[in-house]
Short mmCIF file of C-alpha atoms in Angstrom, two decimals:
data_model
loop_
_atom_site.label_atom_id
_atom_site.label_comp_id
_atom_site.label_asym_id
_atom_site.label_seq_id
_atom_site.Cartn_x
_atom_site.Cartn_y
_atom_site.Cartn_z
CA MET A 1 51.14 55.72 18.19
CA ALA A 2 47.55 54.57 17.79
CA THR A 3 48.50 51.28 16.18
CA LYS A 4 50.42 50.22 19.29
CA LYS A 5 47.39 50.47 21.60
CA GLY A 6 45.95 47.04 22.29
CA GLY A 7 42.41 48.16 23.05
CA LYS A 8 41.37 49.88 19.82
CA GLY A 9 44.27 49.54 17.42
CA GLY A 10 44.46 47.32 14.35
CA GLY A 11 45.95 44.41 16.31
CA GLY A 12 43.19 44.60 18.91
CA ASN A 13 40.41 44.15 16.32
CA LYS A 14 41.47 40.62 15.46
CA SER A 15 40.22 37.66 17.44
CA THR A 16 42.87 35.56 19.12
CA PRO A 17 42.71 31.79 18.44
CA GLY A 18 44.08 31.08 21.91
CA LYS A 19 41.33 33.21 23.43
CA ILE A 20 38.63 31.18 21.64
CA ILE A 21 40.18 27.93 22.89
CA ALA A 22 40.36 29.32 26.44
CA LEU A 23 36.72 30.38 26.16
CA LEU A 24 35.73 26.89 25.10
CA GLU A 25 37.32 25.54 28.29
CA TRP A 26 35.83 28.22 30.56
CA ARG A 27 33.59 26.69 33.19
CA LYS A 28 30.96 29.41 32.78
CA ARG A 29 30.78 28.98 29.01
CA PRO A 30 27.38 27.15 29.18
CA LEU A 31 25.87 30.28 30.73
CA LEU A 32 27.42 32.39 27.99
CA ASP A 33 26.10 30.01 25.32
CA LYS A 34 22.60 30.34 26.73
CA MET A 35 22.86 34.13 26.62
CA ILE A 36 24.01 33.89 22.99
CA ASP A 37 21.11 31.58 22.13
CA ASP A 38 18.79 34.14 23.78
CA GLU A 39 20.22 36.75 21.36
CA THR A 40 21.85 38.90 24.03
CA PRO A 41 23.82 41.79 22.37
CA ALA A 42 27.54 41.15 21.96
CA LYS A 43 28.46 44.26 23.97
CA GLU A 44 26.51 42.98 26.99
CA LEU A 45 28.14 39.58 26.62
CA VAL A 46 31.61 41.16 26.72
CA GLU A 47 30.69 43.13 29.86
CA TRP A 48 29.31 39.99 31.49
CA CYS A 49 32.45 38.00 30.73
CA ASN A 50 34.69 40.78 32.07
CA LYS A 51 32.66 40.95 35.29
CA ASN A 52 32.92 37.18 35.74
CA GLY A 53 36.68 37.04 35.41
CA PHE A 54 37.12 36.31 31.71
CA PRO A 55 38.36 39.40 29.79
CA ILE A 56 37.50 39.25 26.12
CA SER A 57 37.39 41.74 23.26
CA LEU A 58 34.32 42.55 21.18
CA PRO A 59 35.76 41.13 17.91
CA THR A 60 36.62 37.86 19.67
CA MET A 61 33.11 37.69 21.04
CA TYR A 62 31.67 38.19 17.55
CA THR A 63 33.86 35.36 16.27
CA TYR A 64 32.73 33.00 19.02
CA MET A 65 29.08 33.97 18.53
CA LYS A 66 29.35 33.13 14.83
CA GLN A 67 30.96 29.77 15.58
CA ARG A 68 28.38 29.08 18.27
CA LYS A 69 25.47 29.73 15.88
CA GLN A 70 27.06 27.51 13.23
CA ALA A 71 27.45 24.76 15.80
CA VAL A 72 23.78 25.03 16.81
CA VAL A 73 22.54 25.05 13.20
CA ASN A 74 24.63 21.99 12.32
CA ASN A 75 23.86 20.11 15.57
CA LEU A 76 27.51 20.17 16.56
CA THR A 77 28.15 18.15 19.73
CA ASP A 78 30.00 19.36 22.79
CA GLU A 79 33.01 17.26 21.81
CA LEU A 80 33.27 19.10 18.50
CA LEU A 81 32.99 22.39 20.31
CA GLN A 82 36.21 21.69 22.21
CA PRO A 83 39.05 21.37 19.63
CA LYS A 84 42.60 22.20 20.66
CA THR A 85 43.40 24.56 17.81
CA GLU A 86 41.56 27.07 15.64
CA ASP A 87 42.22 24.97 12.52
CA SER A 88 40.64 21.91 14.08
CA LEU A 89 37.66 24.04 15.19
CA ARG A 90 37.19 25.38 11.66
CA LYS A 91 37.47 21.85 10.22
CA ALA A 92 34.96 20.55 12.74
CA LEU A 93 32.50 23.27 11.75
CA GLU A 94 33.00 22.60 8.04
CA ASP A 95 32.58 18.84 8.49
CA ALA A 96 29.50 19.37 10.61
CA ALA A 97 28.00 21.73 8.01
CA LYS A 98 28.64 19.22 5.22
CA LYS A 99 27.29 16.34 7.26
CA GLY A 100 24.32 18.46 8.34
CA GLY A 101 23.48 19.25 4.72
CA GLU A 102 23.54 15.59 3.74
CA GLN A 103 21.49 14.62 6.77
CA SER A 104 19.09 17.47 6.08
CA LYS A 105 18.38 16.16 2.56
CA GLN A 106 17.97 12.64 3.87
CA ASN A 107 15.78 13.82 6.73
CA ARG A 108 13.57 15.82 4.36
CA ALA A 109 13.13 12.77 2.13
CA GLU A 110 12.34 10.60 5.14
CA ASP A 111 9.93 13.21 6.50
CA ARG A 112 8.09 13.39 3.17
CA ALA A 113 7.84 9.60 2.96
CA ARG A 114 6.68 9.42 6.59
CA ALA A 115 4.08 12.14 5.97
CA LYS A 116 2.74 10.28 2.94
CA ASN A 117 2.47 7.05 4.92
CA ILE A 118 0.72 8.79 7.80
CA MET A 119 -1.68 10.50 5.40
CA ALA A 120 -2.45 7.21 3.64
CA GLU A 121 -3.01 5.41 6.94
CA THR A 122 -5.20 8.23 8.19
CA MET A 123 -7.30 8.20 5.02
CA ASP A 124 -7.70 4.41 5.27
CA GLN A 125 -8.75 4.67 8.90
CA GLU A 126 -11.04 7.63 8.37
CA SER A 127 -12.65 6.45 5.12
CA ALA A 128 -14.97 4.12 7.00
CA LYS A 129 -16.08 7.01 9.21
CA ARG A 130 -17.01 9.36 6.37
CA ILE A 131 -20.35 9.47 4.59
CA ARG A 132 -20.82 10.21 0.90
CA HIS A 133 -24.48 11.18 1.09
CA ASP A 134 -26.96 12.37 3.70
CA MET A 135 -29.05 9.26 3.16
CA GLU A 136 -26.18 7.12 4.48
CA LEU A 137 -26.67 8.72 7.89
CA LEU A 138 -30.36 7.86 7.88
CA ASP A 139 -29.61 4.33 6.71
CA GLU A 140 -27.13 3.91 9.53
CA VAL A 141 -29.64 5.18 12.11
CA ILE A 142 -32.31 2.85 10.74
CA GLN A 143 -29.91 -0.10 10.81
CA LYS A 144 -28.90 0.66 14.41
CA GLY A 145 -32.55 0.90 15.33
CA PHE A 146 -33.26 -2.47 13.74
CA ASP A 147 -30.27 -4.05 15.51
CA THR A 148 -31.52 -2.67 18.81
CA LEU A 149 -35.05 -3.85 18.14
CA SER A 150 -33.87 -7.34 17.24
CA ARG A 151 -32.27 -7.66 20.68
CA MET A 152 -35.50 -6.81 22.48
CA ASP A 153 -37.45 -9.84 23.63
CA VAL A 154 -40.59 -7.95 24.56
CA ILE A 155 -42.34 -4.92 23.00
CA SER A 156 -45.32 -3.41 24.74
CA PRO A 157 -48.71 -3.35 22.94
CA ALA A 158 -48.71 0.45 23.15
CA THR A 159 -45.42 0.60 21.22
CA ALA A 160 -46.75 -1.83 18.62
CA ILE A 161 -49.90 0.28 18.12
CA LYS A 162 -47.81 3.44 17.73
CA ALA A 163 -45.71 1.66 15.11
CA MET A 164 -48.88 0.70 13.21
CA GLU A 165 -50.15 4.27 13.34
CA MET A 166 -46.82 5.64 12.10
CA LYS A 167 -46.77 3.13 9.26
CA GLN A 168 -50.28 4.18 8.29
CA LYS A 169 -49.18 7.82 8.13
CA LEU A 170 -46.00 7.10 6.21
CA THR A 171 -47.66 4.88 3.61
CA ASN A 172 -50.88 6.89 3.54
CA GLY A 173 -52.76 3.61 3.83
CA SER A 174 -51.39 2.29 0.53
CA THR A 175 -50.42 -1.06 2.08
CA GLY A 176 -54.01 -1.77 3.10
CA GLY A 177 -52.85 -2.96 6.51
CA TYR A 178 -50.65 -5.70 5.12
CA THR A 179 -47.22 -6.28 6.61
CA HIS A 180 -44.10 -6.37 4.49
CA TYR A 181 -44.17 -10.16 4.62
CA GLY A 182 -47.81 -10.18 3.55
CA LEU A 183 -47.10 -7.87 0.61
CA GLU A 184 -44.22 -10.06 -0.51
CA GLU A 185 -46.48 -13.10 -0.44
CA ILE A 186 -49.07 -11.28 -2.52
CA LYS A 187 -46.41 -10.17 -5.01
CA LEU A 188 -45.13 -13.72 -5.38
CA ARG A 189 -48.64 -15.03 -6.00
CA GLU A 190 -49.41 -12.28 -8.49
CA ALA A 191 -46.12 -12.89 -10.29
CA ALA A 192 -46.85 -16.61 -10.54
CA ARG A 193 -50.39 -15.92 -11.77
CA GLU A 194 -49.08 -13.39 -14.31
CA GLN A 195 -46.50 -15.83 -15.64
CA ALA A 196 -49.15 -18.54 -16.00
CA ILE A 197 -51.43 -16.15 -17.93
CA VAL A 198 -48.59 -15.00 -20.19
CA ALA A 199 -47.57 -18.57 -20.91
CA ALA A 200 -51.18 -19.44 -21.82
CA ILE A 201 -51.55 -16.41 -24.12
CA LEU A 202 -48.22 -16.99 -25.88
CA GLN A 203 -49.45 -20.40 -26.99
CA PHE A 204 -51.80 -18.63 -29.41
CA VAL A 205 -49.21 -16.05 -30.59
CA PRO A 206 -46.64 -16.75 -33.30
CA MET A 207 -43.10 -17.20 -31.95
CA GLU A 208 -41.72 -14.16 -33.76
CA GLN A 209 -44.24 -11.89 -31.96
CA HIS A 210 -43.56 -13.11 -28.41
CA ASP A 211 -41.15 -10.28 -27.58
CA ALA A 212 -43.58 -7.64 -28.84
CA VAL A 213 -46.43 -9.10 -26.76
CA ILE A 214 -44.31 -9.22 -23.58
CA GLU A 215 -43.16 -5.64 -24.10
CA LEU A 216 -46.74 -4.51 -24.63
CA MET A 217 -47.82 -6.23 -21.40
CA GLU A 218 -44.99 -4.57 -19.46
CA THR A 219 -46.02 -1.17 -20.84
CA ALA A 220 -49.64 -1.75 -19.86
CA THR A 221 -48.58 -2.83 -16.36
CA ARG A 222 -46.39 0.25 -15.86
CA GLU A 223 -49.17 2.56 -17.04
CA TYR A 224 -51.58 0.91 -14.65
CA TYR A 225 -49.32 1.45 -11.61
CA GLU A 226 -48.70 5.04 -12.67
CA SER A 227 -52.44 5.65 -12.89
CA ILE A 228 -52.87 4.65 -9.24
CA GLY A 229 -49.88 6.66 -8.02
CA LEU A 230 -47.43 3.76 -7.66
CA GLY A 231 -45.34 4.39 -10.75
CA GLU A 232 -42.16 5.08 -8.79
CA ALA A 233 -42.63 2.00 -6.62
CA TYR A 234 -43.14 -0.14 -9.73
CA ALA A 235 -39.97 1.28 -11.32
CA GLN A 236 -38.00 0.46 -8.18
CA GLN A 237 -39.40 -3.05 -8.17
CA VAL A 238 -38.41 -3.59 -11.81
CA ALA A 239 -34.90 -2.30 -11.10
CA ARG A 240 -34.57 -4.53 -8.04
CA GLU A 241 -35.70 -7.58 -9.99
CA ALA A 242 -33.21 -6.77 -12.76
CA MET A 243 -30.40 -6.58 -10.21
CA GLU A 244 -31.44 -9.92 -8.70
CA ASP A 245 -31.50 -11.52 -12.15
CA ASN A 246 -28.02 -10.18 -12.95
CA ALA A 247 -26.70 -11.37 -9.61
#
């Protein structure tokens, strides 16, 4: 009868627990595991085992392949892969799956926290290297140039003359040949003279009209600088003085 044939009958389609245990103890099992991990077809695996002295049926091979994949997914160790009975093997796989799920949640939480920390550290480290405006790059170049220049003990006359010529072109002669230090001195003297004149005038103006007179003088001064093409420079000066007063 067909049911009595071991090869293809109903009894032959069931995997044998003892066969799985024997396979776990087979010395060539590591090679078989590698072939399974490389996704070699089950039929080829059965043929390979038969040729290497370990007869095994196709259903038993499918069972072992399933257990092998579960072990890999759940990081099952070699010790867990070598239980003495099928029940202990099943329990080991179930425990490993449960433990793997818990570890997976914990690992995901740790990975997210680690990623956030790395991102925060990276942003802190990189923030100083990023610019917010194109002018920052020019400012940095100018500052580096000044630092380099301040370390130079000697500058040739030819370089100095070129610097004067470049300044003349950039300012269009508006500085009249004065240096920055010279212009600051002139501004300080003009400011002192202006304050002295204002103080003298206010002596002849009623107290309640002092603010109106000062505002009128500021308007006249601004209009004067605008008439000679220095309105923007005057506005910057006023803003700078306001910042210094607030500081």
